[in-house]
PDB file of C-alpha atoms in Angstrom:
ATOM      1  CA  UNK A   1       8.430  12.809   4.701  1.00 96.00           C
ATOM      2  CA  UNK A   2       8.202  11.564   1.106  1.00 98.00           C
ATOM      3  CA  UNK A   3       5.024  11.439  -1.202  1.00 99.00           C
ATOM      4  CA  UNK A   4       4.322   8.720  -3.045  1.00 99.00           C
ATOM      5  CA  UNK A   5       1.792   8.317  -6.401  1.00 99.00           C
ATOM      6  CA  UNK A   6       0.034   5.287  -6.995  1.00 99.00           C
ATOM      7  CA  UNK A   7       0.420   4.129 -10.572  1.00 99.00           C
ATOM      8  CA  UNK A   8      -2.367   1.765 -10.062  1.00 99.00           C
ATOM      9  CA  UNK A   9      -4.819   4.536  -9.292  1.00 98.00           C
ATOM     10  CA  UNK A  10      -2.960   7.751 -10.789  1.00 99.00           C
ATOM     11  CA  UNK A  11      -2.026   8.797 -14.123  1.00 99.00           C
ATOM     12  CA  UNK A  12      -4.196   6.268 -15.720  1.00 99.00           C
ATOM     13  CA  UNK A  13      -4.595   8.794 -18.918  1.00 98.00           C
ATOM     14  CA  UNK A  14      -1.087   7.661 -19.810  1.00 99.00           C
ATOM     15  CA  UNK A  15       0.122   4.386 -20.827  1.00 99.00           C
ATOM     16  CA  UNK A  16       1.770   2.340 -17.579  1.00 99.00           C
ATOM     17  CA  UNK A  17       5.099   2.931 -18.383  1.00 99.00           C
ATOM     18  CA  UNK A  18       5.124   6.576 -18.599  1.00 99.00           C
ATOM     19  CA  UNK A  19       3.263   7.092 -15.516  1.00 99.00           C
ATOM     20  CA  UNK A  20       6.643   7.121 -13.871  1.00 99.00           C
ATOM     21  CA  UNK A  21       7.797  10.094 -15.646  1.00 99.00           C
ATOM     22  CA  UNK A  22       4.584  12.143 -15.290  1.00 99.00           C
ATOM     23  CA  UNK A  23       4.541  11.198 -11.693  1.00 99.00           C
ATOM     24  CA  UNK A  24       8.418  12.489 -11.224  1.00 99.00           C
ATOM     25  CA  UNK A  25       7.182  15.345 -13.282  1.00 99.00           C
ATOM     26  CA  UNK A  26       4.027  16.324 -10.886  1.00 99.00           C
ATOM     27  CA  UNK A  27       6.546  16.501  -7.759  1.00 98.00           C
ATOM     28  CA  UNK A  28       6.077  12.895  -6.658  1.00 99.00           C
ATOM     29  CA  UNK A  29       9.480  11.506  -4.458  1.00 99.00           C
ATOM     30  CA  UNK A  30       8.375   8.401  -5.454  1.00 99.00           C
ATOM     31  CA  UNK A  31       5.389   5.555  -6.890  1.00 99.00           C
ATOM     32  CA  UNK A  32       3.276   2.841  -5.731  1.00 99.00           C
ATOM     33  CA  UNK A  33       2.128  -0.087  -7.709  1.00 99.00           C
ATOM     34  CA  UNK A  34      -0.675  -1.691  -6.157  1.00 98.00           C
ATOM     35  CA  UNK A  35      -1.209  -4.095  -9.482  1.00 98.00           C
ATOM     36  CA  UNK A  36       1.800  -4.949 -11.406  1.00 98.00           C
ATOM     37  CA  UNK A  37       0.746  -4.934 -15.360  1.00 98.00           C
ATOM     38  CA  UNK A  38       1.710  -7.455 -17.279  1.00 97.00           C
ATOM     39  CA  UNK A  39       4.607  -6.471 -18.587  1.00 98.00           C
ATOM     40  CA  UNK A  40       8.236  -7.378 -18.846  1.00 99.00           C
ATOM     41  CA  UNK A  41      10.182  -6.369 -15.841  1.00 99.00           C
ATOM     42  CA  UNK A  42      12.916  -5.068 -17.553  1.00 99.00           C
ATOM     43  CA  UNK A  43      10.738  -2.723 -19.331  1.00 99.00           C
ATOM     44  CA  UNK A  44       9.153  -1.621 -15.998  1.00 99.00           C
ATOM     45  CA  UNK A  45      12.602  -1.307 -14.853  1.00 99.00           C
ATOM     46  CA  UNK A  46      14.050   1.004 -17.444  1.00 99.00           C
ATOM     47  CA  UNK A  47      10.699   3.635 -17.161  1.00 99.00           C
ATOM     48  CA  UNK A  48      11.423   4.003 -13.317  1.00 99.00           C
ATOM     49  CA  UNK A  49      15.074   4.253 -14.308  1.00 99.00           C
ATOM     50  CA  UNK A  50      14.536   6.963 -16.678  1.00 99.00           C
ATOM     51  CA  UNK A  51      12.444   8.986 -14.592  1.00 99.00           C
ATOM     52  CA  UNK A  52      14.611   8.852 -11.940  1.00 99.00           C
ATOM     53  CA  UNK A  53      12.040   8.098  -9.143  1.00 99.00           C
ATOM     54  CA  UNK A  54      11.848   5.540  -6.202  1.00 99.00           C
ATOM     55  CA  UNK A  55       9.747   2.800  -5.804  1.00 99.00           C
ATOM     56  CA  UNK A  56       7.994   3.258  -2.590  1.00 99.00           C
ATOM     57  CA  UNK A  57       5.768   0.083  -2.495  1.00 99.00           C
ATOM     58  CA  UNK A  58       4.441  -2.998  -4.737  1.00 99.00           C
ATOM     59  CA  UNK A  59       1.588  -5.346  -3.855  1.00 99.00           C
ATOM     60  CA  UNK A  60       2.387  -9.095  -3.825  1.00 99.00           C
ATOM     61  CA  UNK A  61       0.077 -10.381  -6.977  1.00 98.00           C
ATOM     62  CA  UNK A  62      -4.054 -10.171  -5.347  1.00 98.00           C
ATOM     63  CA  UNK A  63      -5.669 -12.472  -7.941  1.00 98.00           C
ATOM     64  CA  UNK A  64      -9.285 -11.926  -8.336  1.00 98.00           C
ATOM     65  CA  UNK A  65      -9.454  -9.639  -5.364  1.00 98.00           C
ATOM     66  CA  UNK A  66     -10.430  -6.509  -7.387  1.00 95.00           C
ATOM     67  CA  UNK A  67     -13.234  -7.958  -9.494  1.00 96.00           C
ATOM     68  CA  UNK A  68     -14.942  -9.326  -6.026  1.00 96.00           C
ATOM     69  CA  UNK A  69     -13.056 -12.282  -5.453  1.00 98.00           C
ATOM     70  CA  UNK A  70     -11.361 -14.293  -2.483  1.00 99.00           C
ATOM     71  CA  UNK A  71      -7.861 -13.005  -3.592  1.00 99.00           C
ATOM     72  CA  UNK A  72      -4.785 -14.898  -2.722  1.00 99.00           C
ATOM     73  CA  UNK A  73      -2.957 -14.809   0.933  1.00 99.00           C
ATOM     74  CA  UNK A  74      -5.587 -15.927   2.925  1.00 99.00           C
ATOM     75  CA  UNK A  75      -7.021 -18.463   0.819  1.00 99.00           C
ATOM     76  CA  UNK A  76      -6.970 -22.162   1.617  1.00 98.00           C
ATOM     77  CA  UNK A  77      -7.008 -23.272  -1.781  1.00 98.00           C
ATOM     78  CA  UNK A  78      -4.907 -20.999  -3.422  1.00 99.00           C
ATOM     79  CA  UNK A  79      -1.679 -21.493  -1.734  1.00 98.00           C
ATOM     80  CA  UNK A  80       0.034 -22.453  -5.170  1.00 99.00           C
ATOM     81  CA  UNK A  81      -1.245 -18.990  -6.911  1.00 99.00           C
ATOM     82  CA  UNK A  82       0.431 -17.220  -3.742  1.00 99.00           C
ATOM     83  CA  UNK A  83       3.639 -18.715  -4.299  1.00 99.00           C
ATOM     84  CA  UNK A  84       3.655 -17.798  -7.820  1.00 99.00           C
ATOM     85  CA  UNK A  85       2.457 -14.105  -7.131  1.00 99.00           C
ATOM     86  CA  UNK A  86       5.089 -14.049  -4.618  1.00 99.00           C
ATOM     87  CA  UNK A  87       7.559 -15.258  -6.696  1.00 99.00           C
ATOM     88  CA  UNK A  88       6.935 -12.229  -9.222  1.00 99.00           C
ATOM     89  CA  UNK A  89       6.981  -9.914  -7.265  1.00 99.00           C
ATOM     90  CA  UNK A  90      10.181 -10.977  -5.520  1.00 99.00           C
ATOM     91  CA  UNK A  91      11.560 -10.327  -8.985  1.00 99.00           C
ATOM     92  CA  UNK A  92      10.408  -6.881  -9.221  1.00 99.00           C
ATOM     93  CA  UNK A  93      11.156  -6.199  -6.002  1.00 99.00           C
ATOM     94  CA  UNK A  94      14.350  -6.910  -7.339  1.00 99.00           C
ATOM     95  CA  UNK A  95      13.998  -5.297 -10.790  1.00 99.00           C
ATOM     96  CA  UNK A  96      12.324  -1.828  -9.266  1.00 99.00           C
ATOM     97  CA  UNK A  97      14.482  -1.681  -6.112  1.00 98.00           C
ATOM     98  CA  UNK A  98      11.407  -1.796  -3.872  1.00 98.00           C
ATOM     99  CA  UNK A  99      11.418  -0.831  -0.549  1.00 96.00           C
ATOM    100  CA  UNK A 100       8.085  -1.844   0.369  1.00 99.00           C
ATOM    101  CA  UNK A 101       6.111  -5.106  -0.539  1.00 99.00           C
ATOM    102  CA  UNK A 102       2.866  -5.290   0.773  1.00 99.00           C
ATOM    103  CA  UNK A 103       1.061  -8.954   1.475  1.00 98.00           C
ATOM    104  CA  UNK A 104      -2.195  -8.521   0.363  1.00 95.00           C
ATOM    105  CA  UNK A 105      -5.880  -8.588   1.666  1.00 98.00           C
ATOM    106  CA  UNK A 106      -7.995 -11.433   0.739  1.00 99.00           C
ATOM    107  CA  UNK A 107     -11.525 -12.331   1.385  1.00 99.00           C
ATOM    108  CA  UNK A 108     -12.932 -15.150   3.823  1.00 98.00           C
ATOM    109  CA  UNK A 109     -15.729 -16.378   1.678  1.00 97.00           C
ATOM    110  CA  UNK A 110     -17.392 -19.310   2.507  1.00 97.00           C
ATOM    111  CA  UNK A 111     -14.128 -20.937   4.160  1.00 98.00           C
ATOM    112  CA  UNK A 112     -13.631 -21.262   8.172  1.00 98.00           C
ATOM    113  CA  UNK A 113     -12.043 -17.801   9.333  1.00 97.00           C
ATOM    114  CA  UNK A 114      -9.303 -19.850  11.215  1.00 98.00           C
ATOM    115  CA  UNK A 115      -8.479 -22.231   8.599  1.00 99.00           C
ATOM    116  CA  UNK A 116      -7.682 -18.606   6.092  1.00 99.00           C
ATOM    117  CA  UNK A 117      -5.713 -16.836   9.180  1.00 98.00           C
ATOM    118  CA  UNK A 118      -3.429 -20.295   9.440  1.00 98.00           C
ATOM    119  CA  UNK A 119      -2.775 -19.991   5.524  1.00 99.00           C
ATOM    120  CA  UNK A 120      -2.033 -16.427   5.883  1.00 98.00           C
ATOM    121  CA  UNK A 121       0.222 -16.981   8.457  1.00 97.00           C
ATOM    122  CA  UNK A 122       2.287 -19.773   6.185  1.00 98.00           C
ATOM    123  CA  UNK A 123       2.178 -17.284   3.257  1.00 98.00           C
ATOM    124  CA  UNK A 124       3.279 -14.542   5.285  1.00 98.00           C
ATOM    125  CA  UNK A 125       6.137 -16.671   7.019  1.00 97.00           C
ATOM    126  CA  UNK A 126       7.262 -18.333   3.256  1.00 98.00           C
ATOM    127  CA  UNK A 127       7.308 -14.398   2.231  1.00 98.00           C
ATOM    128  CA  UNK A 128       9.355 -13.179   4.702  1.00 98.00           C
ATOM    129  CA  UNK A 129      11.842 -16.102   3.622  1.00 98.00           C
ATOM    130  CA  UNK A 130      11.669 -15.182   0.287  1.00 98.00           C
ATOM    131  CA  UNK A 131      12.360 -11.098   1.204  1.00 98.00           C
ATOM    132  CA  UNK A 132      15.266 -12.135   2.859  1.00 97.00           C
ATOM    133  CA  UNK A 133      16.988 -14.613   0.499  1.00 98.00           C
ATOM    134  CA  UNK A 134      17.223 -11.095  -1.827  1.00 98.00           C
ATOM    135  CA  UNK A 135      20.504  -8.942  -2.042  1.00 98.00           C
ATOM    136  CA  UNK A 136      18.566  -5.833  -0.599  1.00 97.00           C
ATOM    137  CA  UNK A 137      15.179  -7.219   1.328  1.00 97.00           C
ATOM    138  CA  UNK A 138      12.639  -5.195   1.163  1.00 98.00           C
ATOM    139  CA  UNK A 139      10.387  -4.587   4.381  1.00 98.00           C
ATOM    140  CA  UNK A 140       6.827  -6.777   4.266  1.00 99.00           C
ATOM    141  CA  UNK A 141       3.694  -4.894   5.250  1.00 99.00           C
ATOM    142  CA  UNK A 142       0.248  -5.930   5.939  1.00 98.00           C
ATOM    143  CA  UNK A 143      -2.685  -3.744   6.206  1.00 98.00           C
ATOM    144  CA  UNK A 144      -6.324  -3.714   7.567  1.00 98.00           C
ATOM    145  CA  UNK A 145      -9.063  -3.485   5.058  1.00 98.00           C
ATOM    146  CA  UNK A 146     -12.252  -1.574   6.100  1.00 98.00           C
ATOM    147  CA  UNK A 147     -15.440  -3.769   7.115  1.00 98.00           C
ATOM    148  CA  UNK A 148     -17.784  -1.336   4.580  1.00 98.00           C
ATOM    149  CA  UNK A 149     -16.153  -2.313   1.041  1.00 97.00           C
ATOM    150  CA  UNK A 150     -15.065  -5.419   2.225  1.00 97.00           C
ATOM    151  CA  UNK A 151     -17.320  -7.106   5.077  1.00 97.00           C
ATOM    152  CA  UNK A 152     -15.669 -10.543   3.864  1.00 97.00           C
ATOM    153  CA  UNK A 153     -11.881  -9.746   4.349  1.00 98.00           C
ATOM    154  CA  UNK A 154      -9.608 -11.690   6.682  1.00 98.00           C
ATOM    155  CA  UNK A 155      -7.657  -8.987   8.191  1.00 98.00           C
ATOM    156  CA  UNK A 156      -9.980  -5.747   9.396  1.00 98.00           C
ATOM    157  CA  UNK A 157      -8.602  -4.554  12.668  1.00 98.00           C
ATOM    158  CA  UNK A 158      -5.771  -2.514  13.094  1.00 98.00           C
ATOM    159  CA  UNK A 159      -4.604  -3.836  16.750  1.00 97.00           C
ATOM    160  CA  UNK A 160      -4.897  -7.404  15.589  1.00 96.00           C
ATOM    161  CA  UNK A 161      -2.626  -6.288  12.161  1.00 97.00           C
ATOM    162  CA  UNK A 162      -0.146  -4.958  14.893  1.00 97.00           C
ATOM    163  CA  UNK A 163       0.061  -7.692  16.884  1.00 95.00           C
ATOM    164  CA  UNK A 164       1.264  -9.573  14.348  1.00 94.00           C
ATOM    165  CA  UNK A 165       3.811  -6.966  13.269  1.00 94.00           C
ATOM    166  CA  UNK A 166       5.030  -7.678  16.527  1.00 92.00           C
ATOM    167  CA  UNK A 167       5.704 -11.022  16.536  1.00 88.00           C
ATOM    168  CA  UNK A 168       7.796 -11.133  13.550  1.00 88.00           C
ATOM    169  CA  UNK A 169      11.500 -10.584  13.028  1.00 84.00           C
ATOM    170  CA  UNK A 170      12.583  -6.963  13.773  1.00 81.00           C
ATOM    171  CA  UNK A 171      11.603  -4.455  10.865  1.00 84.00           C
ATOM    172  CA  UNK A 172      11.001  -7.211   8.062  1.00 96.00           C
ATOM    173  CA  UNK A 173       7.321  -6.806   8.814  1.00 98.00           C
ATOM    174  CA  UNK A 174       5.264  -3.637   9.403  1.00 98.00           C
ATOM    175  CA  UNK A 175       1.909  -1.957   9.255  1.00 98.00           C
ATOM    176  CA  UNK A 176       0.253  -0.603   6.432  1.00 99.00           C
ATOM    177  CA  UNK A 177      -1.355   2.451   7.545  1.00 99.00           C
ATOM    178  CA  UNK A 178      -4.229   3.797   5.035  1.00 99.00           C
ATOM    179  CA  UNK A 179      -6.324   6.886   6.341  1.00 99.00           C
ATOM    180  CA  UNK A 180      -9.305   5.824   4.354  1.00 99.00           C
ATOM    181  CA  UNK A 181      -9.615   2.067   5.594  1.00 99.00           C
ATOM    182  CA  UNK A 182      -9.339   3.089   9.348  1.00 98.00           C
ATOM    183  CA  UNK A 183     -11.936   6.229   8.795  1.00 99.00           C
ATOM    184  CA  UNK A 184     -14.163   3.865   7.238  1.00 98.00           C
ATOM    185  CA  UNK A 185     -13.928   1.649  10.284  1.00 98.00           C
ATOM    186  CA  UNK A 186     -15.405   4.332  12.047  1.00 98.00           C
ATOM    187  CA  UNK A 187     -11.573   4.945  13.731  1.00 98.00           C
ATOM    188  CA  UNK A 188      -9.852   8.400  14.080  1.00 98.00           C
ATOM    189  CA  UNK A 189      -7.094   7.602  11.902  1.00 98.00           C
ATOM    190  CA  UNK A 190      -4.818  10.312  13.964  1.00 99.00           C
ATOM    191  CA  UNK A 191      -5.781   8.647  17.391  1.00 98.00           C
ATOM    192  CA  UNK A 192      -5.083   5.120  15.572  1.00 98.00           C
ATOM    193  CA  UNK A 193      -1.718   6.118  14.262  1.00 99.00           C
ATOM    194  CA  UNK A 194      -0.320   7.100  17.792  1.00 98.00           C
ATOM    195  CA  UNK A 195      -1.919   3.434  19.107  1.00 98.00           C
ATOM    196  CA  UNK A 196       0.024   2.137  16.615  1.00 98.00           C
ATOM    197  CA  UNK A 197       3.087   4.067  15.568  1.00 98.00           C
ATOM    198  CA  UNK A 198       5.608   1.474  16.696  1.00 96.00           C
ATOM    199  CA  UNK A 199       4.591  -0.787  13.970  1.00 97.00           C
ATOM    200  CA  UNK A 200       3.932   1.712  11.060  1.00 98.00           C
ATOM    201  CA  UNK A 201       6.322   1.539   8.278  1.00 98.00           C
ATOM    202  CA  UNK A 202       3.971   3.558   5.250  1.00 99.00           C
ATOM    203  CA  UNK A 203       1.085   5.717   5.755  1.00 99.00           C
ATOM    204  CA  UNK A 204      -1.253   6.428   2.546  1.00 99.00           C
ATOM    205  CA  UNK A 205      -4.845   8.220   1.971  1.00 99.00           C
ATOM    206  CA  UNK A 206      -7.518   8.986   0.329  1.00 99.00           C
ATOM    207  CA  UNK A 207     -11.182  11.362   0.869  1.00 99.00           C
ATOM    208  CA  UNK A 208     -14.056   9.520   2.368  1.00 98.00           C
ATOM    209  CA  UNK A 209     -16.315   8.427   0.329  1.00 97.00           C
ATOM    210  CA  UNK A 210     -15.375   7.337  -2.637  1.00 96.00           C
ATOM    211  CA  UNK A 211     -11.575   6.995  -2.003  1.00 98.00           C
ATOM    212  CA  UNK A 212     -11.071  10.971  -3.854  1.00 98.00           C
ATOM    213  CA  UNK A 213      -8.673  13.327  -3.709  1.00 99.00           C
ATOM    214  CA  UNK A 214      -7.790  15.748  -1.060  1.00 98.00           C
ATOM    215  CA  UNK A 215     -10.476  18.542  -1.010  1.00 97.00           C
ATOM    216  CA  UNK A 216     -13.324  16.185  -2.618  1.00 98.00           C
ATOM    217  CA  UNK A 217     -14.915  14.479   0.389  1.00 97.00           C
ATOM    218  CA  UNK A 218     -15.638  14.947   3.905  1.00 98.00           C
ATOM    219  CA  UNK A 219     -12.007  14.489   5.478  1.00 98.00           C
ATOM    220  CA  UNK A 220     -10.008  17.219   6.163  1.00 98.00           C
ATOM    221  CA  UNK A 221      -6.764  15.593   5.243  1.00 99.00           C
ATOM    222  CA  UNK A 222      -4.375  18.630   5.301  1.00 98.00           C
ATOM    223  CA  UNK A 223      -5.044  18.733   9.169  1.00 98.00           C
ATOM    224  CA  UNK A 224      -4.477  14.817   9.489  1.00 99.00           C
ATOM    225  CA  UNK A 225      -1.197  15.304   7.521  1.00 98.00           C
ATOM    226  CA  UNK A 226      -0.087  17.938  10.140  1.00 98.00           C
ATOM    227  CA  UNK A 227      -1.229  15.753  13.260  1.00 98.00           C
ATOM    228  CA  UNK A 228       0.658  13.146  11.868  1.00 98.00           C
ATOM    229  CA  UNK A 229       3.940  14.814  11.440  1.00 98.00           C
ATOM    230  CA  UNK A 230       3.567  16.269  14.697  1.00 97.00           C
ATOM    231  CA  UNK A 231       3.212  12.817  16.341  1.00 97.00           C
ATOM    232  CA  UNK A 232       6.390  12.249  14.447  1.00 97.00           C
ATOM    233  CA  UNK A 233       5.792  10.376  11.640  1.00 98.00           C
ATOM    234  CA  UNK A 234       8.291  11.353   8.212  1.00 96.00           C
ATOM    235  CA  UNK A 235       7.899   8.357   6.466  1.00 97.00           C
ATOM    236  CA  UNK A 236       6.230   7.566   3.007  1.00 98.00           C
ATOM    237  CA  UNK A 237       2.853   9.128   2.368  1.00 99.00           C
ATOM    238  CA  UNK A 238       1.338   7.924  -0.416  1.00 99.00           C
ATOM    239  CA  UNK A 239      -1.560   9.294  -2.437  1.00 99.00           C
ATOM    240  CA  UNK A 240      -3.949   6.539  -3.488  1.00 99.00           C
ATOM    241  CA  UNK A 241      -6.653   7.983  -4.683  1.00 99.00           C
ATOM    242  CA  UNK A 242      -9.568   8.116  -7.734  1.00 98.00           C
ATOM    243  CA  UNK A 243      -8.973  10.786  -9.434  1.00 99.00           C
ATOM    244  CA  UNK A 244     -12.117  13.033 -10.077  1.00 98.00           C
ATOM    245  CA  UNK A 245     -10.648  14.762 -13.070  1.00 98.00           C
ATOM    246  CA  UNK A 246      -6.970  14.323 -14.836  1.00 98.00           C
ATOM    247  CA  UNK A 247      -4.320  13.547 -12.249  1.00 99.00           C
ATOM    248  CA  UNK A 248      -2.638  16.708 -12.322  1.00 98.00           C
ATOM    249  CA  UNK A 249      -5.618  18.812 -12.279  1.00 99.00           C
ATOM    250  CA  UNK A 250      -5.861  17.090  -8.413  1.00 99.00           C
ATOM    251  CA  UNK A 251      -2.623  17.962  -7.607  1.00 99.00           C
ATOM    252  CA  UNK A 252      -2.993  20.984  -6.023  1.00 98.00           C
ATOM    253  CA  UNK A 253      -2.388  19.673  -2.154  1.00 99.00           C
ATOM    254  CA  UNK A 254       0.975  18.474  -3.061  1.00 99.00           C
ATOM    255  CA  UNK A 255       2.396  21.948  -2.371  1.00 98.00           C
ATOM    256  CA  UNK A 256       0.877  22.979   0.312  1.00 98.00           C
ATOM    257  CA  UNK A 257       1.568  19.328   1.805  1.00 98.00           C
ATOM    258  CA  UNK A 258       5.497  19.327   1.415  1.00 97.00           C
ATOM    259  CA  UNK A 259       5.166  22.838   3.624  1.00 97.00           C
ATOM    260  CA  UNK A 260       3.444  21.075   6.876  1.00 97.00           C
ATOM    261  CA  UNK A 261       5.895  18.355   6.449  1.00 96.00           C
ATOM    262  CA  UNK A 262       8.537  20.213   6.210  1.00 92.00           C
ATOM    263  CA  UNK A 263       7.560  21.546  10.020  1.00 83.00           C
ATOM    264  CA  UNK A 264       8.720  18.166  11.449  1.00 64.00           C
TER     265      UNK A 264
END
């Protein structure tokens, strides 16, 4: 198993591109990037080079999803702004080496629920085309959002996520697993993850409430981590979390962590 930082969530004391190095520096195998800044790529590119550290995952562009919008994947209207987010982060997909590229969520709004699953589906088919015109395609995930802090978004439930894992080529498409999202659908993310294993390419997590760190919240994540590696997962585990002080003065599971993985 690998740990993973978010850069969109982590570090944010420190300017973007020296959240790589801080995050190599705190232990981390590897980052996340759930918004890409808007910076050049190359810069982006030469940080994560000179800290030495993987790429784990990067979110295709969301749009307005973060201030309360619709988003972009599953929007009717907004197929052109998907194609351009896509096409950016096909290029740092390229640029970072990513192995991961996850979709997006989106919101239904006022549109018919059908008519935003049937332009999901065409973005998610025209970005699995564009994953595997690249050299070194990365895998596509897609992940269910939690009906609390979203009640509006177009993909919610993990079986329904799954099935369409399953329908697409082998291992270009997989599950985004997050802890937090499926406890806050009132699911036992450990029973969910064995449901679902099959399809599960990158597991991440955060406290409930709040989305905290380990230790601030009512989870008991250390014990999740450990029923997780005993059903066998040793993939990427990343930390996606609000910090409740610095970043590094939340750190202190990370040790403790790498010891029940290392059981597997």
């Amino acid at each position: 198993m690998k740990f993973s930082a978010s850069l969109t969530f982590m570090f944010t004391e420190l300017p973007f591109l020296d959240r790589f190095q801080a995050a190599r520096d705190a232990g981390f195998d590897g980052v996340e990037i759930q918004v890409l800044p808007d910076l050049p790529l190359a810069d982006i590119a030469r940080a994560r080079e000179a800290a030495d550290i993987t790429v784990a995952l990067i979110n295709v562009g969301m749009g307005d999803l973060l201030e309360g919008g619709l988003g972009l994947s599953g929007v009717p209207d907004r197929r052109d702004a998907y194609a351009a987010a896509l096409a950016r982060a096909m290029a740092a997909t390229e640029a970072l080496a990513v192995a991961h590229v996850h979709v997006g969520p989106s919101r239904t709004g006022s549109a018919r629920r059908e008519d935003c699953l049937a332009t999901y589906r065409d973005n998610l088919a025209r970005s699995l085309d564009a994953a595997q015109r690249l050299a070194c395609p990365p895998r596509l995930l897609i992940e269910p959002m939690n009906r609390v802090d979203m009640p509006d978004a177009l993909i919610t439930d993990i079986a329904a996520a799954a099935a369409i894992a399953q329908n697409s080529p082998e291992n270009q498409l997989g599950l985004l697993f997050d802890i937090y999202h499926e406890t806050m659908n009132g699911h036992d993310p450990v029973e969910s993850y064995r449901r679902h294993s099959a399809e599960i390419a990158h597991a991440q997590f955060s406290n409930v409430p709040g989305r905290r760190e380990p230790g601030v919240g009512e989870l008991d994540l250390s014990g999740i981590l450990a029923a997780l590696v005993a059903a066998g997962y040793d993939g990427w585990f990343g930390a996606e979390y609000k910090p409740s002080a610095t970043t590094t003065a939340t750190l202190g599971w990370l040790a403790p962590w790498r010891a029940i993985a290392a059981r597997s």
